[in-house]
PDB file of C-alpha atoms in Angstrom:
ATOM      1  CA  MET A   1      92.676 116.473 -11.840  1.00  0.00           C
ATOM      2  CA  LYS A   2      88.977 117.203 -12.324  1.00  0.00           C
ATOM      3  CA  ARG A   3      86.794 117.458  -9.277  1.00  0.00           C
ATOM      4  CA  PHE A   4      83.085 116.888  -9.689  1.00  0.00           C
ATOM      5  CA  ALA A   5      80.330 118.429  -7.591  1.00  0.00           C
ATOM      6  CA  SER A   6      76.644 119.206  -7.618  1.00  0.00           C
ATOM      7  CA  LEU A   7      75.047 122.567  -6.924  1.00  0.00           C
ATOM      8  CA  ARG A   8      71.530 122.985  -5.620  1.00  0.00           C
ATOM      9  CA  TYR A   9      69.599 126.228  -5.802  1.00  0.00           C
ATOM     10  CA  ASP A  10      66.383 126.749  -3.882  1.00  0.00           C
ATOM     11  CA  GLY A  11      63.983 127.947  -6.551  1.00  0.00           C
ATOM     12  CA  VAL A  12      63.758 127.280 -10.252  1.00  0.00           C
ATOM     13  CA  LEU A  13      66.219 129.341 -12.296  1.00  0.00           C
ATOM     14  CA  ALA A  14      64.872 130.705 -15.571  1.00  0.00           C
ATOM     15  CA  PRO A  15      67.002 130.062 -18.686  1.00  0.00           C
ATOM     16  CA  ARG A  16      68.446 133.603 -18.511  1.00  0.00           C
ATOM     17  CA  GLU A  17      69.365 133.098 -14.849  1.00  0.00           C
ATOM     18  CA  ARG A  18      71.046 129.795 -15.722  1.00  0.00           C
ATOM     19  CA  ASP A  19      73.070 131.526 -18.429  1.00  0.00           C
ATOM     20  CA  GLU A  20      74.134 134.280 -16.018  1.00  0.00           C
ATOM     21  CA  THR A  21      75.015 131.711 -13.356  1.00  0.00           C
ATOM     22  CA  THR A  22      77.017 129.657 -15.872  1.00  0.00           C
ATOM     23  CA  ARG A  23      79.049 132.745 -16.817  1.00  0.00           C
ATOM     24  CA  SER A  24      79.577 133.694 -13.181  1.00  0.00           C
ATOM     25  CA  LEU A  25      80.746 130.193 -12.256  1.00  0.00           C
ATOM     26  CA  ALA A  26      83.026 130.072 -15.324  1.00  0.00           C
ATOM     27  CA  SER A  27      84.804 133.190 -14.061  1.00  0.00           C
ATOM     28  CA  ALA A  28      85.779 131.119 -10.999  1.00  0.00           C
ATOM     29  CA  GLY A  29      86.923 128.236 -13.235  1.00  0.00           C
ATOM     30  CA  ILE A  30      83.815 126.150 -12.598  1.00  0.00           C
ATOM     31  CA  ALA A  31      82.253 124.467 -15.641  1.00  0.00           C
ATOM     32  CA  VAL A  32      78.561 123.573 -15.614  1.00  0.00           C
ATOM     33  CA  THR A  33      78.022 120.264 -17.397  1.00  0.00           C
ATOM     34  CA  SER A  34      74.252 119.891 -16.936  1.00  0.00           C
ATOM     35  CA  TRP A  35      71.170 121.542 -15.467  1.00  0.00           C
ATOM     36  CA  ASN A  36      67.802 120.233 -14.320  1.00  0.00           C
ATOM     37  CA  ALA A  37      64.931 121.472 -12.190  1.00  0.00           C
ATOM     38  CA  ALA A  38      62.436 119.598 -10.033  1.00  0.00           C
ATOM     39  CA  ALA A  39      60.522 120.008  -6.782  1.00  0.00           C
ATOM     40  CA  GLY A  40      61.029 123.774  -6.763  1.00  0.00           C
ATOM     41  CA  ARG A  41      64.815 123.518  -7.008  1.00  0.00           C
ATOM     42  CA  THR A  42      67.446 123.816  -9.704  1.00  0.00           C
ATOM     43  CA  TYR A  43      70.315 121.344  -9.847  1.00  0.00           C
ATOM     44  CA  ALA A  44      73.630 121.638 -11.680  1.00  0.00           C
ATOM     45  CA  ARG A  45      76.443 119.168 -12.199  1.00  0.00           C
ATOM     46  CA  VAL A  46      79.798 120.968 -12.289  1.00  0.00           C
ATOM     47  CA  THR A  47      83.516 120.387 -12.591  1.00  0.00           C
ATOM     48  CA  LEU A  48      85.697 122.284 -10.159  1.00  0.00           C
ATOM     49  CA  PRO A  49      89.273 123.377 -10.756  1.00  0.00           C
ATOM     50  CA  ALA A  50      91.873 121.745  -8.520  1.00  0.00           C
ATOM     51  CA  SER A  51      92.793 125.188  -7.207  1.00  0.00           C
ATOM     52  CA  LEU A  52      89.299 126.009  -5.901  1.00  0.00           C
ATOM     53  CA  SER A  53      89.321 126.200  -2.122  1.00  0.00           C
ATOM     54  CA  SER A  54      86.614 124.489  -0.120  1.00  0.00           C
ATOM     55  CA  ALA A  55      86.118 127.844   1.624  1.00  0.00           C
ATOM     56  CA  THR A  56      85.087 129.533  -1.648  1.00  0.00           C
ATOM     57  CA  GLU A  57      81.588 130.950  -1.361  1.00  0.00           C
ATOM     58  CA  LEU A  58      79.280 129.769  -4.121  1.00  0.00           C
ATOM     59  CA  PRO A  59      75.619 130.479  -4.631  1.00  0.00           C
ATOM     60  CA  GLY A  60      73.450 127.576  -3.571  1.00  0.00           C
ATOM     61  CA  ARG A  61      74.511 124.383  -1.862  1.00  0.00           C
ATOM     62  CA  ILE A  62      77.598 122.606  -3.184  1.00  0.00           C
ATOM     63  CA  ASP A  63      78.258 118.913  -2.607  1.00  0.00           C
ATOM     64  CA  GLU A  64      81.543 117.255  -3.449  1.00  0.00           C
ATOM     65  CA  PRO A  65      81.352 114.459  -4.450  1.00  0.00           C
ATOM     66  CA  PRO A  66      78.135 115.279  -6.286  1.00  0.00           C
ATOM     67  CA  LEU A  67      74.798 114.184  -4.939  1.00  0.00           C
ATOM     68  CA  VAL A  68      72.832 111.598  -6.872  1.00  0.00           C
ATOM     69  CA  VAL A  69      69.562 113.373  -7.669  1.00  0.00           C
ATOM     70  CA  LEU A  70      66.741 111.050  -8.708  1.00  0.00           C
ATOM     71  CA  ARG A  71      63.090 111.271  -9.623  1.00  0.00           C
ATOM     72  CA  VAL A  72      61.116 108.257  -8.340  1.00  0.00           C
ATOM     73  CA  ILE A  73      57.852 107.662 -10.193  1.00  0.00           C
ATOM     74  CA  PRO A  74      55.613 104.913  -8.756  1.00  0.00           C
ATOM     75  CA  ASP A  75      52.981 103.470 -11.096  1.00  0.00           C
ATOM     76  CA  ALA A  76      50.186 104.031  -8.560  1.00  0.00           C
ATOM     77  CA  PRO A  77      49.566 107.165  -6.434  1.00  0.00           C
ATOM     78  CA  PRO A  78      49.337 105.279  -3.094  1.00  0.00           C
ATOM     79  CA  GLY A  79      52.869 104.059  -3.658  1.00  0.00           C
ATOM     80  CA  LEU A  80      54.179 107.618  -3.618  1.00  0.00           C
ATOM     81  CA  ALA A  81      53.228 108.118   0.041  1.00  0.00           C
ATOM     82  CA  LEU A  82      54.886 104.813   0.994  1.00  0.00           C
ATOM     83  CA  VAL A  83      58.130 105.696  -0.785  1.00  0.00           C
ATOM     84  CA  HIS A  84      58.084 109.215   0.679  1.00  0.00           C
ATOM     85  CA  ASP A  85      57.689 107.814   4.208  1.00  0.00           C
ATOM     86  CA  ALA A  86      60.550 105.342   3.643  1.00  0.00           C
ATOM     87  CA  LEU A  87      62.942 107.981   2.255  1.00  0.00           C
ATOM     88  CA  ALA A  88      61.940 111.127   4.152  1.00  0.00           C
ATOM     89  CA  GLY A  89      60.853 109.708   7.497  1.00  0.00           C
ATOM     90  CA  PRO A  90      62.917 109.253  10.650  1.00  0.00           C
ATOM     91  CA  GLY A  91      64.139 105.778   9.617  1.00  0.00           C
ATOM     92  CA  ARG A  92      65.387 106.904   6.208  1.00  0.00           C
ATOM     93  CA  PRO A  93      68.762 105.719   4.899  1.00  0.00           C
ATOM     94  CA  LEU A  94      71.662 107.790   6.224  1.00  0.00           C
ATOM     95  CA  GLY A  95      72.704 109.060   2.788  1.00  0.00           C
ATOM     96  CA  VAL A  96      69.322 110.537   1.886  1.00  0.00           C
ATOM     97  CA  VAL A  97      69.965 114.277   2.093  1.00  0.00           C
ATOM     98  CA  ASP A  98      66.410 115.228   1.145  1.00  0.00           C
ATOM     99  CA  ALA A  99      63.268 113.724  -0.378  1.00  0.00           C
ATOM    100  CA  ARG A 100      60.580 116.086  -1.685  1.00  0.00           C
ATOM    101  CA  LEU A 101      57.234 115.456  -3.285  1.00  0.00           C
ATOM    102  CA  ASP A 102      56.835 116.942  -6.768  1.00  0.00           C
ATOM    103  CA  ASP A 103      53.357 116.305  -8.185  1.00  0.00           C
ATOM    104  CA  ASP A 104      53.137 112.523  -8.734  1.00  0.00           C
ATOM    105  CA  THR A 105      56.848 111.944  -8.180  1.00  0.00           C
ATOM    106  CA  LEU A 106      59.433 112.040  -5.417  1.00  0.00           C
ATOM    107  CA  VAL A 107      62.739 113.846  -5.902  1.00  0.00           C
ATOM    108  CA  VAL A 108      65.513 112.283  -3.828  1.00  0.00           C
ATOM    109  CA  GLU A 109      68.959 113.712  -3.113  1.00  0.00           C
ATOM    110  CA  LEU A 110      71.386 110.947  -2.173  1.00  0.00           C
ATOM    111  CA  ASP A 111      74.948 111.042  -0.883  1.00  0.00           C
ATOM    112  CA  ALA A 112      76.104 107.774  -2.482  1.00  0.00           C
ATOM    113  CA  SER A 113      79.264 107.764  -0.346  1.00  0.00           C
ATOM    114  CA  ARG A 114      77.030 107.186   2.695  1.00  0.00           C
ATOM    115  CA  THR A 115      74.272 105.048   1.170  1.00  0.00           C
ATOM    116  CA  PRO A 116      74.829 103.106  -2.034  1.00  0.00           C
ATOM    117  CA  LEU A 117      72.384 103.717  -4.864  1.00  0.00           C
ATOM    118  CA  ALA A 118      71.525  99.999  -4.897  1.00  0.00           C
ATOM    119  CA  LEU A 119      70.328 100.246  -1.271  1.00  0.00           C
ATOM    120  CA  LEU A 120      68.124 103.236  -2.077  1.00  0.00           C
ATOM    121  CA  VAL A 121      66.563 101.346  -5.010  1.00  0.00           C
ATOM    122  CA  ALA A 122      65.995  98.335  -2.731  1.00  0.00           C
ATOM    123  CA  VAL A 123      64.244 100.546  -0.147  1.00  0.00           C
ATOM    124  CA  VAL A 124      61.992 101.961  -2.895  1.00  0.00           C
ATOM    125  CA  ASP A 125      61.122  98.457  -4.106  1.00  0.00           C
ATOM    126  CA  ILE A 126      60.429  97.197  -0.581  1.00  0.00           C
ATOM    127  CA  ALA A 127      58.213 100.209   0.170  1.00  0.00           C
ATOM    128  CA  LEU A 128      56.218  99.642  -3.018  1.00  0.00           C
ATOM    129  CA  GLY A 129      55.881  95.881  -2.593  1.00  0.00           C
ATOM    130  CA  ALA A 130      56.586  93.014  -4.938  1.00  0.00           C
ATOM    131  CA  ALA A 131      53.792  93.690  -7.445  1.00  0.00           C
ATOM    132  CA  ALA A 132      54.313  97.431  -7.837  1.00  0.00           C
ATOM    133  CA  LYS A 133      56.118  99.043 -10.736  1.00  0.00           C
ATOM    134  CA  ARG A 134      58.184 102.191 -10.682  1.00  0.00           C
ATOM    135  CA  ARG A 135      60.540 104.258 -12.776  1.00  0.00           C
ATOM    136  CA  ILE A 136      63.654 105.955 -11.403  1.00  0.00           C
ATOM    137  CA  GLU A 137      65.284 108.713 -13.457  1.00  0.00           C
ATOM    138  CA  PRO A 138      68.543 110.484 -12.644  1.00  0.00           C
ATOM    139  CA  LEU A 139      68.125 114.270 -12.869  1.00  0.00           C
ATOM    140  CA  LEU A 140      71.888 114.770 -13.116  1.00  0.00           C
ATOM    141  CA  PRO A 141      74.368 112.430 -14.816  1.00  0.00           C
ATOM    142  CA  LEU A 142      75.693 109.682 -12.557  1.00  0.00           C
ATOM    143  CA  ASP A 143      79.435 109.433 -12.083  1.00  0.00           C
ATOM    144  CA  ASP A 144      81.376 106.310 -13.047  1.00  0.00           C
ATOM    145  CA  ALA A 145      81.943 105.205  -9.439  1.00  0.00           C
ATOM    146  CA  THR A 146      78.215 105.324  -8.644  1.00  0.00           C
ATOM    147  CA  LEU A 147      77.309 103.522 -11.873  1.00  0.00           C
ATOM    148  CA  SER A 148      79.861 100.777 -11.396  1.00  0.00           C
ATOM    149  CA  ALA A 149      78.911 100.256  -7.726  1.00  0.00           C
ATOM    150  CA  PHE A 150      75.246 100.005  -8.737  1.00  0.00           C
ATOM    151  CA  ALA A 151      76.007  97.594 -11.582  1.00  0.00           C
ATOM    152  CA  GLY A 152      78.242  95.543  -9.293  1.00  0.00           C
ATOM    153  CA  ALA A 153      75.474  95.259  -6.697  1.00  0.00           C
ATOM    154  CA  LEU A 154      72.919  94.194  -9.316  1.00  0.00           C
ATOM    155  CA  LEU A 155      75.289  91.671 -10.886  1.00  0.00           C
ATOM    156  CA  GLY A 156      76.626  90.328  -7.597  1.00  0.00           C
ATOM    157  CA  GLU A 157      80.128  91.564  -8.503  1.00  0.00           C
ATOM    158  CA  PRO A 158      81.293  93.655  -5.518  1.00  0.00           C
ATOM    159  CA  ASP A 159      84.732  94.180  -7.120  1.00  0.00           C
ATOM    160  CA  LEU A 160      83.287  95.856 -10.206  1.00  0.00           C
ATOM    161  CA  ASP A 161      84.722  99.356 -10.397  1.00  0.00           C
ATOM    162  CA  SER A 162      84.892 102.183 -12.901  1.00  0.00           C
ATOM    163  CA  SER A 163      88.072 100.826 -14.489  1.00  0.00           C
ATOM    164  CA  ARG A 164      85.935  97.999 -15.906  1.00  0.00           C
ATOM    165  CA  LEU A 165      83.347 100.287 -17.534  1.00  0.00           C
ATOM    166  CA  ILE A 166      83.945 100.374 -21.267  1.00  0.00           C
ATOM    167  CA  GLU A 167      82.542 103.906 -21.578  1.00  0.00           C
ATOM    168  CA  THR A 168      85.351 105.178 -19.359  1.00  0.00           C
ATOM    169  CA  HIS A 169      87.903 103.861 -21.837  1.00  0.00           C
ATOM    170  CA  LEU A 170      86.019 105.118 -24.899  1.00  0.00           C
ATOM    171  CA  GLU A 171      85.512 108.735 -23.784  1.00  0.00           C
ATOM    172  CA  PRO A 172      89.078 109.867 -24.683  1.00  0.00           C
ATOM    173  CA  LEU A 173      88.649 108.325 -28.125  1.00  0.00           C
ATOM    174  CA  ILE A 174      85.362 110.078 -28.968  1.00  0.00           C
ATOM    175  CA  GLY A 175      86.989 113.394 -29.857  1.00  0.00           C
ATOM    176  CA  ALA A 176      90.300 111.959 -31.058  1.00  0.00           C
ATOM    177  CA  PRO A 177      91.264 112.603 -34.696  1.00  0.00           C
ATOM    178  CA  VAL A 178      91.099 109.544 -36.899  1.00  0.00           C
TER     179      VAL A 178
END
């Protein structure tokens, strides 16, 4: 069974460093599925082998299940300070692991098992106010459970789960011979 995780490195890894890190992780059976960098950090989405012990030392911070890493981009600069205060201040949602300013954006690391993505989006919208616009971009791919929980919250369908996502059923067919 595949196990998914996220890795966070303090500092931005150059392409050569990413390649070296990918090879090093592969030797431990860890496959890197995506990379991204923001706010002075490098993020990776990985699959872990079932045999990998939780005591295994890896470079960087590992989170299993993977963190949801988002870039929040308010349409107006004053909104950035409001969102930062709501997500990085003492009253922040429990699942917010970190929230860092990055130019005109905010990079948020969320443990969706502690705070649903829909709640984080609601906090952003409340902080910005009814008339404000914003864009929220995932820096790492979202897993099916997070996507379905978010869709279920938006649609008012709390029982919506990943078994009802059509993409989940299509993935095995994508590479299948015809």
